[in-house]
Amino acid sequence: MMIPMWNRWDCSSDPFSELRLLERQMNRLFRDVHGRGTDYPSMNYWSNENEALLEVEMPGVGPDDFELTVTDDVVTISGERKDPYASEQSTAHRQERAFGAFSRTLQLPFEVESDKVTARYEHGVLRVTLPRREATKSKRIAIQAS
Amino acid sequence: MNEMTKKEEATVQQRNLPALMPAVNLYEREHEVLIVADMPGVGDKDVDITVEQHTLTISGNAQRTEPAGYELRYREFAPVQYRRVFSLTSDLDAEHIKATMKNGVLTVTVPKSEKARPRKIAVTSAG
């Protein structure tokens, strides 16, 4: 199903997703005030009959600093965001960006052909294509008339 | 004639994206100040840095194409325009600002002006 432009934030399966997106952006703004963050890293995901697409926001986490694992229908992204300025002699006047180890898991509605998963990291965003395992795809059953 | 130039058109397009302040770290070194901003989805060609008098503005578009033929299941981030404004104090050298973009992180280096840097005064013996 195509999602029309005016409706692009509206996940058809979840009427509250737009509200959650707003909450997330507000949390991001006030994170340093009340010290509470949101799940890291942020994710978007799409799917159809044959595969799922996952988009993960990971600025400053180089391709060598994280690991992507897929087991059946579970995708895990874990790694560490390092602070390149941590060791040097500089004074930090403002620190809104968090560093450290992270791990996040997503369960898909189907099992994945883990050998055929492809991933690309560009401009701090990871894009993963997760093909559905052939054996789990629904098949149309021919009905015989008696 | 009121034809819009390409640049004006781009500005109008930018206005249609929701604006978001990027998370920023500010560091001060002996000779410079570093502004480090998270701008995931922004490439080095999509970032814009302007200095006007004592105001430094960083902005960038994280334009993303929505995949066609898929149903959106879950969304935590959207296409946005990042924008944040900083005021530069007079001890900074606005003429020699440098910037790099790597893995969705913008680093702006603002050198301290010559007179604001710590100087070592050579002491000569007076005989």
PDB file of N, CA, C and O in Angstrom, chain B residues 87-124:
ATOM      1  N   SER B  87      25.448  32.614  18.690  1.00  0.00           N
ATOM      2  CA  SER B  87      26.057  33.935  18.579  1.00  0.00           C
ATOM      3  C   SER B  87      27.538  33.824  18.913  1.00  0.00           C
ATOM      4  O   SER B  87      27.941  33.123  19.847  1.00  0.00           O
ATOM      5  N   LEU B  88      28.335  34.474  18.092  1.00  0.00           N
ATOM      6  CA  LEU B  88      29.785  34.403  18.246  1.00  0.00           C
ATOM      7  C   LEU B  88      30.232  35.606  19.076  1.00  0.00           C
ATOM      8  O   LEU B  88      29.881  36.742  18.763  1.00  0.00           O
ATOM      9  N   THR B  89      31.016  35.336  20.094  1.00  0.00           N
ATOM     10  CA  THR B  89      31.540  36.441  20.877  1.00  0.00           C
ATOM     11  C   THR B  89      32.679  37.113  20.109  1.00  0.00           C
ATOM     12  O   THR B  89      33.218  36.536  19.168  1.00  0.00           O
ATOM     13  N   SER B  90      33.024  38.294  20.519  1.00  0.00           N
ATOM     14  CA  SER B  90      33.978  39.085  19.730  1.00  0.00           C
ATOM     15  C   SER B  90      35.402  38.517  19.778  1.00  0.00           C
ATOM     16  O   SER B  90      36.247  38.894  18.978  1.00  0.00           O
ATOM     17  N   ASP B  91      35.661  37.588  20.713  1.00  0.00           N
ATOM     18  CA  ASP B  91      37.004  37.016  20.760  1.00  0.00           C
ATOM     19  C   ASP B  91      37.175  35.851  19.787  1.00  0.00           C
ATOM     20  O   ASP B  91      38.212  35.188  19.768  1.00  0.00           O
ATOM     21  N   LEU B  92      36.148  35.585  18.964  1.00  0.00           N
ATOM     22  CA  LEU B  92      36.254  34.513  17.976  1.00  0.00           C
ATOM     23  C   LEU B  92      36.489  35.098  16.587  1.00  0.00           C
ATOM     24  O   LEU B  92      36.038  36.197  16.275  1.00  0.00           O
ATOM     25  N   ASP B  93      37.189  34.327  15.774  1.00  0.00           N
ATOM     26  CA  ASP B  93      37.560  34.782  14.444  1.00  0.00           C
ATOM     27  C   ASP B  93      36.575  34.207  13.415  1.00  0.00           C
ATOM     28  O   ASP B  93      36.714  33.070  12.969  1.00  0.00           O
ATOM     29  N   ALA B  94      35.570  35.009  13.062  1.00  0.00           N
ATOM     30  CA  ALA B  94      34.503  34.537  12.161  1.00  0.00           C
ATOM     31  C   ALA B  94      34.983  34.372  10.721  1.00  0.00           C
ATOM     32  O   ALA B  94      34.295  33.777   9.896  1.00  0.00           O
ATOM     33  N   GLU B  95      36.180  34.895  10.430  1.00  0.00           N
ATOM     34  CA  GLU B  95      36.685  34.837   9.048  1.00  0.00           C
ATOM     35  C   GLU B  95      37.282  33.478   8.706  1.00  0.00           C
ATOM     36  O   GLU B  95      37.424  33.147   7.543  1.00  0.00           O
ATOM     37  N   HIS B  96      37.673  32.720   9.702  1.00  0.00           N
ATOM     38  CA  HIS B  96      38.396  31.477   9.427  1.00  0.00           C
ATOM     39  C   HIS B  96      37.702  30.238   9.982  1.00  0.00           C
ATOM     40  O   HIS B  96      38.341  29.369  10.582  1.00  0.00           O
ATOM     41  N   ILE B  97      36.393  30.181   9.796  1.00  0.00           N
ATOM     42  CA  ILE B  97      35.622  29.038  10.282  1.00  0.00           C
ATOM     43  C   ILE B  97      35.771  27.875   9.304  1.00  0.00           C
ATOM     44  O   ILE B  97      35.741  28.065   8.097  1.00  0.00           O
ATOM     45  N   LYS B  98      35.953  26.675   9.866  1.00  0.00           N
ATOM     46  CA  LYS B  98      36.047  25.477   9.021  1.00  0.00           C
ATOM     47  C   LYS B  98      34.982  24.486   9.460  1.00  0.00           C
ATOM     48  O   LYS B  98      34.590  24.463  10.618  1.00  0.00           O
ATOM     49  N   ALA B  99      34.549  23.662   8.518  1.00  0.00           N
ATOM     50  CA  ALA B  99      33.529  22.675   8.881  1.00  0.00           C
ATOM     51  C   ALA B  99      33.744  21.367   8.146  1.00  0.00           C
ATOM     52  O   ALA B  99      34.188  21.351   6.999  1.00  0.00           O
ATOM     53  N   THR B 100      33.443  20.260   8.831  1.00  0.00           N
ATOM     54  CA  THR B 100      33.496  18.943   8.194  1.00  0.00           C
ATOM     55  C   THR B 100      32.230  18.174   8.552  1.00  0.00           C
ATOM     56  O   THR B 100      31.607  18.418   9.586  1.00  0.00           O
ATOM     57  N   MET B 101      31.891  17.252   7.673  1.00  0.00           N
ATOM     58  CA  MET B 101      30.691  16.431   7.892  1.00  0.00           C
ATOM     59  C   MET B 101      31.127  14.984   7.779  1.00  0.00           C
ATOM     60  O   MET B 101      31.747  14.596   6.786  1.00  0.00           O
ATOM     61  N   LYS B 102      30.831  14.181   8.812  1.00  0.00           N
ATOM     62  CA  LYS B 102      31.196  12.766   8.750  1.00  0.00           C
ATOM     63  C   LYS B 102      30.167  11.928   9.497  1.00  0.00           C
ATOM     64  O   LYS B 102      29.822  12.252  10.636  1.00  0.00           O
ATOM     65  N   ASN B 103      29.702  10.888   8.871  1.00  0.00           N
ATOM     66  CA  ASN B 103      28.721   9.974   9.471  1.00  0.00           C
ATOM     67  C   ASN B 103      27.529  10.714  10.092  1.00  0.00           C
ATOM     68  O   ASN B 103      27.050  10.343  11.161  1.00  0.00           O
ATOM     69  N   GLY B 104      27.072  11.764   9.429  1.00  0.00           N
ATOM     70  CA  GLY B 104      25.910  12.494   9.933  1.00  0.00           C
ATOM     71  C   GLY B 104      26.208  13.418  11.096  1.00  0.00           C
ATOM     72  O   GLY B 104      25.289  13.858  11.783  1.00  0.00           O
ATOM     73  N   VAL B 105      27.489  13.686  11.341  1.00  0.00           N
ATOM     74  CA  VAL B 105      27.878  14.599  12.418  1.00  0.00           C
ATOM     75  C   VAL B 105      28.616  15.794  11.814  1.00  0.00           C
ATOM     76  O   VAL B 105      29.594  15.618  11.085  1.00  0.00           O
ATOM     77  N   LEU B 106      28.126  16.989  12.112  1.00  0.00           N
ATOM     78  CA  LEU B 106      28.768  18.203  11.615  1.00  0.00           C
ATOM     79  C   LEU B 106      29.710  18.744  12.686  1.00  0.00           C
ATOM     80  O   LEU B 106      29.327  18.862  13.857  1.00  0.00           O
ATOM     81  N   THR B 107      30.943  19.040  12.293  1.00  0.00           N
ATOM     82  CA  THR B 107      31.897  19.646  13.219  1.00  0.00           C
ATOM     83  C   THR B 107      32.328  20.997  12.654  1.00  0.00           C
ATOM     84  O   THR B 107      32.875  21.059  11.555  1.00  0.00           O
ATOM     85  N   VAL B 108      32.043  22.059  13.391  1.00  0.00           N
ATOM     86  CA  VAL B 108      32.426  23.403  12.970  1.00  0.00           C
ATOM     87  C   VAL B 108      33.543  23.871  13.894  1.00  0.00           C
ATOM     88  O   VAL B 108      33.408  23.810  15.123  1.00  0.00           O
ATOM     89  N   THR B 109      34.647  24.303  13.310  1.00  0.00           N
ATOM     90  CA  THR B 109      35.784  24.785  14.087  1.00  0.00           C
ATOM     91  C   THR B 109      35.871  26.300  13.951  1.00  0.00           C
ATOM     92  O   THR B 109      36.030  26.811  12.849  1.00  0.00           O
ATOM     93  N   VAL B 110      35.734  26.992  15.070  1.00  0.00           N
ATOM     94  CA  VAL B 110      35.820  28.453  15.060  1.00  0.00           C
ATOM     95  C   VAL B 110      37.083  28.853  15.816  1.00  0.00           C
ATOM     96  O   VAL B 110      37.170  28.652  17.034  1.00  0.00           O
ATOM     97  N   PRO B 111      38.093  29.393  15.107  1.00  0.00           N
ATOM     98  CA  PRO B 111      39.320  29.763  15.817  1.00  0.00           C
ATOM     99  C   PRO B 111      39.120  30.998  16.695  1.00  0.00           C
ATOM    100  O   PRO B 111      38.279  31.845  16.394  1.00  0.00           O
ATOM    101  N   LYS B 112      39.882  31.044  17.776  1.00  0.00           N
ATOM    102  CA  LYS B 112      39.873  32.253  18.596  1.00  0.00           C
ATOM    103  C   LYS B 112      40.697  33.312  17.872  1.00  0.00           C
ATOM    104  O   LYS B 112      41.665  32.981  17.187  1.00  0.00           O
ATOM    105  N   SER B 113      40.292  34.543  17.995  1.00  0.00           N
ATOM    106  CA  SER B 113      41.036  35.587  17.299  1.00  0.00           C
ATOM    107  C   SER B 113      42.409  35.745  17.947  1.00  0.00           C
ATOM    108  O   SER B 113      42.609  35.415  19.121  1.00  0.00           O
ATOM    109  N   GLU B 114      43.331  36.238  17.146  1.00  0.00           N
ATOM    110  CA  GLU B 114      44.735  36.318  17.552  1.00  0.00           C
ATOM    111  C   GLU B 114      44.906  36.931  18.940  1.00  0.00           C
ATOM    112  O   GLU B 114      45.627  36.414  19.786  1.00  0.00           O
ATOM    113  N   LYS B 115      44.200  38.015  19.195  1.00  0.00           N
ATOM    114  CA  LYS B 115      44.402  38.725  20.459  1.00  0.00           C
ATOM    115  C   LYS B 115      43.788  38.002  21.661  1.00  0.00           C
ATOM    116  O   LYS B 115      44.146  38.255  22.808  1.00  0.00           O
ATOM    117  N   ALA B 116      42.844  37.062  21.377  1.00  0.00           N
ATOM    118  CA  ALA B 116      42.205  36.357  22.485  1.00  0.00           C
ATOM    119  C   ALA B 116      42.979  35.115  22.909  1.00  0.00           C
ATOM    120  O   ALA B 116      42.693  34.512  23.933  1.00  0.00           O
ATOM    121  N   ARG B 117      43.946  34.710  22.097  1.00  0.00           N
ATOM    122  CA  ARG B 117      44.715  33.508  22.428  1.00  0.00           C
ATOM    123  C   ARG B 117      45.693  33.791  23.562  1.00  0.00           C
ATOM    124  O   ARG B 117      46.246  34.881  23.654  1.00  0.00           O
ATOM    125  N   PRO B 118      45.910  32.779  24.377  1.00  0.00           N
ATOM    126  CA  PRO B 118      46.890  32.987  25.432  1.00  0.00           C
ATOM    127  C   PRO B 118      48.278  33.179  24.821  1.00  0.00           C
ATOM    128  O   PRO B 118      48.644  32.483  23.874  1.00  0.00           O
ATOM    129  N   ARG B 119      48.997  34.145  25.305  1.00  0.00           N
ATOM    130  CA  ARG B 119      50.321  34.425  24.737  1.00  0.00           C
ATOM    131  C   ARG B 119      51.387  34.253  25.800  1.00  0.00           C
ATOM    132  O   ARG B 119      51.176  34.526  26.977  1.00  0.00           O
ATOM    133  N   LYS B 120      52.493  33.807  25.321  1.00  0.00           N
ATOM    134  CA  LYS B 120      53.607  33.657  26.240  1.00  0.00           C
ATOM    135  C   LYS B 120      54.507  34.874  26.041  1.00  0.00           C
ATOM    136  O   LYS B 120      54.865  35.212  24.910  1.00  0.00           O
ATOM    137  N   ILE B 121      54.771  35.541  27.101  1.00  0.00           N
ATOM    138  CA  ILE B 121      55.601  36.743  26.988  1.00  0.00           C
ATOM    139  C   ILE B 121      57.053  36.357  27.295  1.00  0.00           C
ATOM    140  O   ILE B 121      57.326  35.775  28.345  1.00  0.00           O
ATOM    141  N   ALA B 122      57.870  36.655  26.330  1.00  0.00           N
ATOM    142  CA  ALA B 122      59.280  36.337  26.546  1.00  0.00           C
ATOM    143  C   ALA B 122      59.888  37.371  27.503  1.00  0.00           C
ATOM    144  O   ALA B 122      59.679  38.567  27.361  1.00  0.00           O
ATOM    145  N   VAL B 123      60.550  36.862  28.478  1.00  0.00           N
ATOM    146  CA  VAL B 123      61.165  37.776  29.453  1.00  0.00           C
ATOM    147  C   VAL B 123      62.653  37.882  29.125  1.00  0.00           C
ATOM    148  O   VAL B 123      63.338  36.864  29.022  1.00  0.00           O
ATOM    149  N   THR B 124      63.102  39.085  28.932  1.00  0.00           N
ATOM    150  CA  THR B 124      64.532  39.257  28.674  1.00  0.00           C
ATOM    151  C   THR B 124      65.188  39.795  29.944  1.00  0.00           C
ATOM    152  O   THR B 124      64.584  40.555  30.689  1.00  0.00           O
TER     153      THR B 124
END
